[in-house]
PDB file of N, CA and C in Angstrom:
ATOM      1  N   MET A   1       2.174  24.173   5.200  1.00  0.00           N
ATOM      2  CA  MET A   1       3.111  23.772   6.206  1.00  0.00           C
ATOM      3  C   MET A   1       2.366  22.978   7.282  1.00  0.00           C
ATOM      4  N   ILE A   2       2.843  21.811   7.598  1.00  0.00           N
ATOM      5  CA  ILE A   2       2.230  20.962   8.610  1.00  0.00           C
ATOM      6  C   ILE A   2       3.122  20.941   9.838  1.00  0.00           C
ATOM      7  N   LEU A   3       2.514  21.258  10.976  1.00  0.00           N
ATOM      8  CA  LEU A   3       3.248  21.222  12.233  1.00  0.00           C
ATOM      9  C   LEU A   3       2.818  20.000  13.013  1.00  0.00           C
ATOM     10  N   SER A   4       3.774  19.298  13.579  1.00  0.00           N
ATOM     11  CA  SER A   4       3.436  18.125  14.385  1.00  0.00           C
ATOM     12  C   SER A   4       3.547  18.472  15.861  1.00  0.00           C
ATOM     13  N   ARG A   5       2.824  17.726  16.684  1.00  0.00           N
ATOM     14  CA  ARG A   5       2.889  17.924  18.124  1.00  0.00           C
ATOM     15  C   ARG A   5       4.187  17.336  18.639  1.00  0.00           C
ATOM     16  N   PRO A   6       4.765  17.935  19.674  1.00  0.00           N
ATOM     17  CA  PRO A   6       6.017  17.399  20.212  1.00  0.00           C
ATOM     18  C   PRO A   6       5.782  16.053  20.878  1.00  0.00           C
ATOM     19  N   SER A   7       6.784  15.166  20.799  1.00  0.00           N
ATOM     20  CA  SER A   7       6.665  13.875  21.464  1.00  0.00           C
ATOM     21  C   SER A   7       7.122  13.960  22.911  1.00  0.00           C
ATOM     22  N   VAL A   8       7.854  15.029  23.251  1.00  0.00           N
ATOM     23  CA  VAL A   8       8.323  15.223  24.622  1.00  0.00           C
ATOM     24  C   VAL A   8       8.102  16.673  25.015  1.00  0.00           C
ATOM     25  N   LEU A   9       7.517  16.903  26.188  1.00  0.00           N
ATOM     26  CA  LEU A   9       7.380  18.232  26.762  1.00  0.00           C
ATOM     27  C   LEU A   9       8.283  18.311  27.979  1.00  0.00           C
ATOM     28  N   THR A  10       8.820  19.487  28.259  1.00  0.00           N
ATOM     29  CA  THR A  10       9.632  19.672  29.457  1.00  0.00           C
ATOM     30  C   THR A  10       8.966  20.713  30.330  1.00  0.00           C
ATOM     31  N   SER A  11       8.776  20.373  31.582  1.00  0.00           N
ATOM     32  CA  SER A  11       8.180  21.293  32.547  1.00  0.00           C
ATOM     33  C   SER A  11       9.230  22.304  32.968  1.00  0.00           C
ATOM     34  N   ALA A  12       8.914  23.590  32.835  1.00  0.00           N
ATOM     35  CA  ALA A  12       9.857  24.637  33.220  1.00  0.00           C
ATOM     36  C   ALA A  12      10.072  24.663  34.721  1.00  0.00           C
ATOM     37  N   SER A  13       9.033  24.352  35.485  1.00  0.00           N
ATOM     38  CA  SER A  13       9.158  24.437  36.944  1.00  0.00           C
ATOM     39  C   SER A  13       9.969  23.290  37.529  1.00  0.00           C
ATOM     40  N   SER A  14       9.760  22.073  37.034  1.00  0.00           N
ATOM     41  CA  SER A  14      10.463  20.935  37.626  1.00  0.00           C
ATOM     42  C   SER A  14      11.586  20.402  36.748  1.00  0.00           C
ATOM     43  N   GLY A  15      11.578  20.756  35.472  1.00  0.00           N
ATOM     44  CA  GLY A  15      12.596  20.263  34.556  1.00  0.00           C
ATOM     45  C   GLY A  15      12.367  18.826  34.124  1.00  0.00           C
ATOM     46  N   SER A  16      11.270  18.206  34.581  1.00  0.00           N
ATOM     47  CA  SER A  16      11.015  16.821  34.214  1.00  0.00           C
ATOM     48  C   SER A  16      10.454  16.741  32.795  1.00  0.00           C
ATOM     49  N   LYS A  17      10.709  15.603  32.140  1.00  0.00           N
ATOM     50  CA  LYS A  17      10.244  15.404  30.777  1.00  0.00           C
ATOM     51  C   LYS A  17       9.006  14.527  30.775  1.00  0.00           C
ATOM     52  N   MET A  18       8.054  14.901  29.935  1.00  0.00           N
ATOM     53  CA  MET A  18       6.826  14.153  29.786  1.00  0.00           C
ATOM     54  C   MET A  18       6.771  13.568  28.376  1.00  0.00           C
ATOM     55  N   GLN A  19       6.423  12.298  28.278  1.00  0.00           N
ATOM     56  CA  GLN A  19       6.333  11.601  26.998  1.00  0.00           C
ATOM     57  C   GLN A  19       4.906  11.631  26.486  1.00  0.00           C
ATOM     58  N   ARG A  20       4.727  11.976  25.218  1.00  0.00           N
ATOM     59  CA  ARG A  20       3.388  11.945  24.624  1.00  0.00           C
ATOM     60  C   ARG A  20       2.894  10.503  24.622  1.00  0.00           C
ATOM     61  N   ILE A  21       1.654  10.303  25.082  1.00  0.00           N
ATOM     62  CA  ILE A  21       1.099   8.952  25.074  1.00  0.00           C
ATOM     63  C   ILE A  21       0.047   8.772  23.995  1.00  0.00           C
ATOM     64  N   GLY A  22      -0.634   9.836  23.601  1.00  0.00           N
ATOM     65  CA  GLY A  22      -1.653   9.725  22.556  1.00  0.00           C
ATOM     66  C   GLY A  22      -2.743  10.758  22.716  1.00  0.00           C
ATOM     67  N   THR A  23      -3.814  10.579  21.946  1.00  0.00           N
ATOM     68  CA  THR A  23      -4.928  11.519  21.918  1.00  0.00           C
ATOM     69  C   THR A  23      -6.192  10.828  22.423  1.00  0.00           C
ATOM     70  N   VAL A  24      -6.968  11.554  23.216  1.00  0.00           N
ATOM     71  CA  VAL A  24      -8.229  11.004  23.721  1.00  0.00           C
ATOM     72  C   VAL A  24      -9.189  10.838  22.543  1.00  0.00           C
ATOM     73  N   ASP A  25      -9.585   9.593  22.292  1.00  0.00           N
ATOM     74  CA  ASP A  25     -10.479   9.273  21.166  1.00  0.00           C
ATOM     75  C   ASP A  25     -11.947   9.422  21.535  1.00  0.00           C
ATOM     76  N   LYS A  26     -12.286   8.959  22.730  1.00  0.00           N
ATOM     77  CA  LYS A  26     -13.694   8.932  23.145  1.00  0.00           C
ATOM     78  C   LYS A  26     -13.763   8.782  24.649  1.00  0.00           C
ATOM     79  N   THR A  27     -14.979   8.764  25.167  1.00  0.00           N
ATOM     80  CA  THR A  27     -15.197   8.518  26.588  1.00  0.00           C
ATOM     81  C   THR A  27     -16.102   7.297  26.728  1.00  0.00           C
ATOM     82  N   ALA A  28     -15.940   6.588  27.833  1.00  0.00           N
ATOM     83  CA  ALA A  28     -16.775   5.421  28.107  1.00  0.00           C
ATOM     84  C   ALA A  28     -16.789   5.165  29.607  1.00  0.00           C
ATOM     85  N   GLN A  29     -17.959   5.062  30.186  1.00  0.00           N
ATOM     86  CA  GLN A  29     -18.142   4.730  31.591  1.00  0.00           C
ATOM     87  C   GLN A  29     -17.313   5.614  32.520  1.00  0.00           C
ATOM     88  N   GLY A  30     -17.288   6.894  32.215  1.00  0.00           N
ATOM     89  CA  GLY A  30     -16.589   7.853  33.063  1.00  0.00           C
ATOM     90  C   GLY A  30     -15.084   7.891  32.885  1.00  0.00           C
ATOM     91  N   LEU A  31     -14.572   7.281  31.814  1.00  0.00           N
ATOM     92  CA  LEU A  31     -13.135   7.252  31.544  1.00  0.00           C
ATOM     93  C   LEU A  31     -12.839   7.870  30.181  1.00  0.00           C
ATOM     94  N   GLY A  32     -11.663   8.452  30.042  1.00  0.00           N
ATOM     95  CA  GLY A  32     -11.182   8.892  28.743  1.00  0.00           C
ATOM     96  C   GLY A  32     -10.405   7.743  28.116  1.00  0.00           C
ATOM     97  N   ILE A  33     -10.668   7.452  26.846  1.00  0.00           N
ATOM     98  CA  ILE A  33     -10.005   6.352  26.146  1.00  0.00           C
ATOM     99  C   ILE A  33      -8.981   6.943  25.182  1.00  0.00           C
ATOM    100  N   VAL A  34      -7.712   6.564  25.392  1.00  0.00           N
ATOM    101  CA  VAL A  34      -6.598   7.110  24.620  1.00  0.00           C
ATOM    102  C   VAL A  34      -5.990   6.015  23.753  1.00  0.00           C
ATOM    103  N   ALA A  35      -5.923   6.249  22.452  1.00  0.00           N
ATOM    104  CA  ALA A  35      -5.203   5.352  21.553  1.00  0.00           C
ATOM    105  C   ALA A  35      -3.720   5.682  21.712  1.00  0.00           C
ATOM    106  N   LEU A  36      -2.959   4.749  22.260  1.00  0.00           N
ATOM    107  CA  LEU A  36      -1.547   5.010  22.538  1.00  0.00           C
ATOM    108  C   LEU A  36      -0.748   5.091  21.252  1.00  0.00           C
ATOM    109  N   ASP A  37       0.116   6.105  21.158  1.00  0.00           N
ATOM    110  CA  ASP A  37       0.971   6.247  19.981  1.00  0.00           C
ATOM    111  C   ASP A  37       2.438   6.362  20.392  1.00  0.00           C
ATOM    112  N   THR A  38       2.783   5.623  21.428  1.00  0.00           N
ATOM    113  CA  THR A  38       4.142   5.647  21.943  1.00  0.00           C
ATOM    114  C   THR A  38       4.763   4.265  21.807  1.00  0.00           C
ATOM    115  N   GLU A  39       6.086   4.207  21.681  1.00  0.00           N
ATOM    116  CA  GLU A  39       6.789   2.929  21.570  1.00  0.00           C
ATOM    117  C   GLU A  39       6.673   2.132  22.866  1.00  0.00           C
ATOM    118  N   GLU A  40       6.803   2.815  23.996  1.00  0.00           N
ATOM    119  CA  GLU A  40       6.719   2.167  25.299  1.00  0.00           C
ATOM    120  C   GLU A  40       5.330   2.351  25.887  1.00  0.00           C
ATOM    121  N   THR A  41       4.769   1.272  26.393  1.00  0.00           N
ATOM    122  CA  THR A  41       3.465   1.363  27.030  1.00  0.00           C
ATOM    123  C   THR A  41       3.640   2.024  28.399  1.00  0.00           C
ATOM    124  N   PRO A  42       2.887   3.084  28.681  1.00  0.00           N
ATOM    125  CA  PRO A  42       3.033   3.754  29.985  1.00  0.00           C
ATOM    126  C   PRO A  42       2.520   2.871  31.117  1.00  0.00           C
ATOM    127  N   ASP A  43       3.016   3.115  32.310  1.00  0.00           N
ATOM    128  CA  ASP A  43       2.612   2.334  33.477  1.00  0.00           C
ATOM    129  C   ASP A  43       1.259   2.791  34.001  1.00  0.00           C
ATOM    130  N   ILE A  44       0.503   1.845  34.517  1.00  0.00           N
ATOM    131  CA  ILE A  44      -0.743   2.168  35.200  1.00  0.00           C
ATOM    132  C   ILE A  44      -0.402   2.975  36.445  1.00  0.00           C
ATOM    133  N   GLY A  45      -1.184   4.009  36.704  1.00  0.00           N
ATOM    134  CA  GLY A  45      -0.966   4.861  37.863  1.00  0.00           C
ATOM    135  C   GLY A  45      -0.262   6.168  37.560  1.00  0.00           C
ATOM    136  N   LEU A  46       0.315   6.299  36.356  1.00  0.00           N
ATOM    137  CA  LEU A  46       0.989   7.554  36.006  1.00  0.00           C
ATOM    138  C   LEU A  46      -0.010   8.693  35.878  1.00  0.00           C
ATOM    139  N   MET A  47       0.401   9.870  36.327  1.00  0.00           N
ATOM    140  CA  MET A  47      -0.402  11.073  36.140  1.00  0.00           C
ATOM    141  C   MET A  47      -0.296  11.501  34.687  1.00  0.00           C
ATOM    142  N   VAL A  48      -1.383  12.050  34.155  1.00  0.00           N
ATOM    143  CA  VAL A  48      -1.453  12.455  32.759  1.00  0.00           C
ATOM    144  C   VAL A  48      -1.716  13.951  32.697  1.00  0.00           C
ATOM    145  N   ILE A  49      -1.008  14.639  31.796  1.00  0.00           N
ATOM    146  CA  ILE A  49      -1.153  16.087  31.640  1.00  0.00           C
ATOM    147  C   ILE A  49      -1.493  16.421  30.196  1.00  0.00           C
ATOM    148  N   ASP A  50      -1.990  17.646  29.993  1.00  0.00           N
ATOM    149  CA  ASP A  50      -2.262  18.106  28.633  1.00  0.00           C
ATOM    150  C   ASP A  50      -1.114  19.009  28.185  1.00  0.00           C
ATOM    151  N   GLU A  51      -1.253  19.631  27.021  1.00  0.00           N
ATOM    152  CA  GLU A  51      -0.166  20.456  26.474  1.00  0.00           C
ATOM    153  C   GLU A  51       0.105  21.722  27.276  1.00  0.00           C
ATOM    154  N   SER A  52      -0.856  22.141  28.102  1.00  0.00           N
ATOM    155  CA  SER A  52      -0.637  23.325  28.935  1.00  0.00           C
ATOM    156  C   SER A  52      -0.032  22.931  30.283  1.00  0.00           C
ATOM    157  N   LEU A  53       0.347  21.647  30.423  1.00  0.00           N
ATOM    158  CA  LEU A  53       0.963  21.086  31.632  1.00  0.00           C
ATOM    159  C   LEU A  53       0.004  21.032  32.816  1.00  0.00           C
ATOM    160  N   SER A  54      -1.298  21.004  32.524  1.00  0.00           N
ATOM    161  CA  SER A  54      -2.310  20.840  33.565  1.00  0.00           C
ATOM    162  C   SER A  54      -2.578  19.350  33.754  1.00  0.00           C
ATOM    163  N   THR A  55      -2.619  18.902  34.994  1.00  0.00           N
ATOM    164  CA  THR A  55      -2.932  17.506  35.281  1.00  0.00           C
ATOM    165  C   THR A  55      -4.403  17.254  34.974  1.00  0.00           C
ATOM    166  N   VAL A  56      -4.659  16.258  34.125  1.00  0.00           N
ATOM    167  CA  VAL A  56      -6.034  15.969  33.725  1.00  0.00           C
ATOM    168  C   VAL A  56      -6.517  14.611  34.220  1.00  0.00           C
ATOM    169  N   GLY A  57      -5.617  13.760  34.693  1.00  0.00           N
ATOM    170  CA  GLY A  57      -6.062  12.465  35.172  1.00  0.00           C
ATOM    171  C   GLY A  57      -4.920  11.512  35.455  1.00  0.00           C
ATOM    172  N   ARG A  58      -5.306  10.236  35.559  1.00  0.00           N
ATOM    173  CA  ARG A  58      -4.363   9.169  35.882  1.00  0.00           C
ATOM    174  C   ARG A  58      -4.706   7.946  35.030  1.00  0.00           C
ATOM    175  N   ILE A  59      -3.674   7.212  34.579  1.00  0.00           N
ATOM    176  CA  ILE A  59      -3.885   5.984  33.812  1.00  0.00           C
ATOM    177  C   ILE A  59      -4.349   4.894  34.777  1.00  0.00           C
ATOM    178  N   VAL A  60      -5.513   4.296  34.481  1.00  0.00           N
ATOM    179  CA  VAL A  60      -6.057   3.254  35.350  1.00  0.00           C
ATOM    180  C   VAL A  60      -6.083   1.882  34.688  1.00  0.00           C
ATOM    181  N   ASP A  61      -5.880   1.818  33.363  1.00  0.00           N
ATOM    182  CA  ASP A  61      -5.882   0.523  32.686  1.00  0.00           C
ATOM    183  C   ASP A  61      -5.237   0.654  31.316  1.00  0.00           C
ATOM    184  N   ILE A  62      -4.606  -0.426  30.880  1.00  0.00           N
ATOM    185  CA  ILE A  62      -4.089  -0.559  29.514  1.00  0.00           C
ATOM    186  C   ILE A  62      -4.799  -1.780  28.942  1.00  0.00           C
ATOM    187  N   PHE A  63      -5.365  -1.651  27.742  1.00  0.00           N
ATOM    188  CA  PHE A  63      -6.131  -2.757  27.174  1.00  0.00           C
ATOM    189  C   PHE A  63      -6.063  -2.720  25.659  1.00  0.00           C
ATOM    190  N   GLY A  64      -6.595  -3.774  25.046  1.00  0.00           N
ATOM    191  CA  GLY A  64      -6.640  -3.849  23.591  1.00  0.00           C
ATOM    192  C   GLY A  64      -5.507  -4.691  23.043  1.00  0.00           C
ATOM    193  N   PRO A  65      -5.379  -4.717  21.716  1.00  0.00           N
ATOM    194  CA  PRO A  65      -4.334  -5.531  21.093  1.00  0.00           C
ATOM    195  C   PRO A  65      -2.939  -4.984  21.396  1.00  0.00           C
ATOM    196  N   VAL A  66      -1.982  -5.887  21.467  1.00  0.00           N
ATOM    197  CA  VAL A  66      -0.601  -5.499  21.775  1.00  0.00           C
ATOM    198  C   VAL A  66      -0.064  -4.523  20.732  1.00  0.00           C
ATOM    199  N   ALA A  67      -0.431  -4.712  19.484  1.00  0.00           N
ATOM    200  CA  ALA A  67       0.077  -3.862  18.399  1.00  0.00           C
ATOM    201  C   ALA A  67      -0.477  -2.439  18.453  1.00  0.00           C
ATOM    202  N   SER A  68      -1.663  -2.258  19.021  1.00  0.00           N
ATOM    203  CA  SER A  68      -2.258  -0.917  19.093  1.00  0.00           C
ATOM    204  C   SER A  68      -3.095  -0.792  20.373  1.00  0.00           C
ATOM    205  N   PRO A  69      -2.414  -0.677  21.520  1.00  0.00           N
ATOM    206  CA  PRO A  69      -3.133  -0.647  22.806  1.00  0.00           C
ATOM    207  C   PRO A  69      -3.814   0.690  23.081  1.00  0.00           C
ATOM    208  N   TYR A  70      -4.695   0.655  24.055  1.00  0.00           N
ATOM    209  CA  TYR A  70      -5.407   1.831  24.536  1.00  0.00           C
ATOM    210  C   TYR A  70      -5.130   1.993  26.025  1.00  0.00           C
ATOM    211  N   ALA A  71      -5.271   3.220  26.498  1.00  0.00           N
ATOM    212  CA  ALA A  71      -5.182   3.504  27.931  1.00  0.00           C
ATOM    213  C   ALA A  71      -6.511   4.099  28.377  1.00  0.00           C
ATOM    214  N   ALA A  72      -6.943   3.699  29.560  1.00  0.00           N
ATOM    215  CA  ALA A  72      -8.123   4.294  30.176  1.00  0.00           C
ATOM    216  C   ALA A  72      -7.634   5.310  31.194  1.00  0.00           C
ATOM    217  N   ILE A  73      -8.166   6.528  31.113  1.00  0.00           N
ATOM    218  CA  ILE A  73      -7.753   7.626  31.976  1.00  0.00           C
ATOM    219  C   ILE A  73      -8.930   8.027  32.852  1.00  0.00           C
ATOM    220  N   THR A  74      -8.714   8.044  34.161  1.00  0.00           N
ATOM    221  CA  THR A  74      -9.741   8.577  35.048  1.00  0.00           C
ATOM    222  C   THR A  74      -9.420  10.066  35.240  1.00  0.00           C
ATOM    223  N   PRO A  75     -10.386  10.935  34.978  1.00  0.00           N
ATOM    224  CA  PRO A  75     -10.105  12.372  35.034  1.00  0.00           C
ATOM    225  C   PRO A  75     -10.002  12.886  36.472  1.00  0.00           C
ATOM    226  N   THR A  76      -9.283  13.983  36.636  1.00  0.00           N
ATOM    227  CA  THR A  76      -9.261  14.675  37.910  1.00  0.00           C
ATOM    228  C   THR A  76     -10.604  15.354  38.101  1.00  0.00           C
ATOM    229  N   ASP A  77     -10.853  15.833  39.301  1.00  0.00           N
ATOM    230  CA  ASP A  77     -12.129  16.503  39.583  1.00  0.00           C
ATOM    231  C   ASP A  77     -12.334  17.729  38.705  1.00  0.00           C
ATOM    232  N   SER A  78     -11.236  18.398  38.328  1.00  0.00           N
ATOM    233  CA  SER A  78     -11.357  19.639  37.562  1.00  0.00           C
ATOM    234  C   SER A  78     -11.412  19.405  36.050  1.00  0.00           C
ATOM    235  N   ALA A  79     -11.121  18.190  35.585  1.00  0.00           N
ATOM    236  CA  ALA A  79     -11.100  17.912  34.150  1.00  0.00           C
ATOM    237  C   ALA A  79     -12.471  17.429  33.671  1.00  0.00           C
ATOM    238  N   SER A  80     -12.922  17.985  32.564  1.00  0.00           N
ATOM    239  CA  SER A  80     -14.188  17.583  31.962  1.00  0.00           C
ATOM    240  C   SER A  80     -13.900  16.536  30.882  1.00  0.00           C
ATOM    241  N   LEU A  81     -14.523  15.379  30.987  1.00  0.00           N
ATOM    242  CA  LEU A  81     -14.290  14.324  30.000  1.00  0.00           C
ATOM    243  C   LEU A  81     -14.613  14.770  28.587  1.00  0.00           C
ATOM    244  N   THR A  82     -15.716  15.457  28.390  1.00  0.00           N
ATOM    245  CA  THR A  82     -16.088  15.869  27.037  1.00  0.00           C
ATOM    246  C   THR A  82     -15.073  16.855  26.458  1.00  0.00           C
ATOM    247  N   ASP A  83     -14.481  17.678  27.310  1.00  0.00           N
ATOM    248  CA  ASP A  83     -13.464  18.619  26.840  1.00  0.00           C
ATOM    249  C   ASP A  83     -12.150  17.928  26.496  1.00  0.00           C
ATOM    250  N   LEU A  84     -11.911  16.729  27.048  1.00  0.00           N
ATOM    251  CA  LEU A  84     -10.661  16.011  26.795  1.00  0.00           C
ATOM    252  C   LEU A  84     -10.621  15.329  25.431  1.00  0.00           C
ATOM    253  N   VAL A  85     -11.788  15.046  24.854  1.00  0.00           N
ATOM    254  CA  VAL A  85     -11.818  14.358  23.556  1.00  0.00           C
ATOM    255  C   VAL A  85     -11.069  15.208  22.525  1.00  0.00           C
ATOM    256  N   GLY A  86     -10.103  14.580  21.834  1.00  0.00           N
ATOM    257  CA  GLY A  86      -9.289  15.275  20.855  1.00  0.00           C
ATOM    258  C   GLY A  86      -8.025  15.885  21.428  1.00  0.00           C
ATOM    259  N   THR A  87      -7.849  15.815  22.737  1.00  0.00           N
ATOM    260  CA  THR A  87      -6.687  16.405  23.404  1.00  0.00           C
ATOM    261  C   THR A  87      -5.512  15.426  23.395  1.00  0.00           C
ATOM    262  N   THR A  88      -4.321  15.921  23.070  1.00  0.00           N
ATOM    263  CA  THR A  88      -3.108  15.121  23.163  1.00  0.00           C
ATOM    264  C   THR A  88      -2.660  15.131  24.618  1.00  0.00           C
ATOM    265  N   LEU A  89      -2.341  13.924  25.132  1.00  0.00           N
ATOM    266  CA  LEU A  89      -1.952  13.799  26.530  1.00  0.00           C
ATOM    267  C   LEU A  89      -0.517  13.305  26.660  1.00  0.00           C
ATOM    268  N   TYR A  90       0.084  13.644  27.791  1.00  0.00           N
ATOM    269  CA  TYR A  90       1.469  13.291  28.091  1.00  0.00           C
ATOM    270  C   TYR A  90       1.529  12.680  29.489  1.00  0.00           C
ATOM    271  N   ALA A  91       2.545  11.836  29.723  1.00  0.00           N
ATOM    272  CA  ALA A  91       2.754  11.230  31.048  1.00  0.00           C
ATOM    273  C   ALA A  91       4.229  11.360  31.407  1.00  0.00           C
ATOM    274  N   GLU A  92       4.494  11.482  32.726  1.00  0.00           N
ATOM    275  CA  GLU A  92       5.892  11.553  33.186  1.00  0.00           C
ATOM    276  C   GLU A  92       6.501  10.185  33.195  1.00  0.00           C
TER     277      GLU A  92
END
C-alpha cells in the first residue's frame, strides 16, 4: 500500500489552507532548495511550514526553467537546514 502526502493541509487553529510546494532537495549558500511540484508558482515572501505546521522559513527566490522551477527558502532561526533536506514543505 502506497500512501501519498496531502497536497493541502488545514491549520486547526486558524482554519487556513496551506498548499504543498515541494520537497527540499539540497542546501546551497545558506538556503534550502525546493523542487516545486505545484501547478501555481508560490509568491516570493510567503512563509513556509512543514507537515507538523511549524514555520521553517520564507521563500526568497524562484528560479530555474519554467517547466520545473525551484524555490530558495531562507530558514527561520530555529530551523536547521540539514534537517530540512527531504522534508515536504507547504505555503499559505
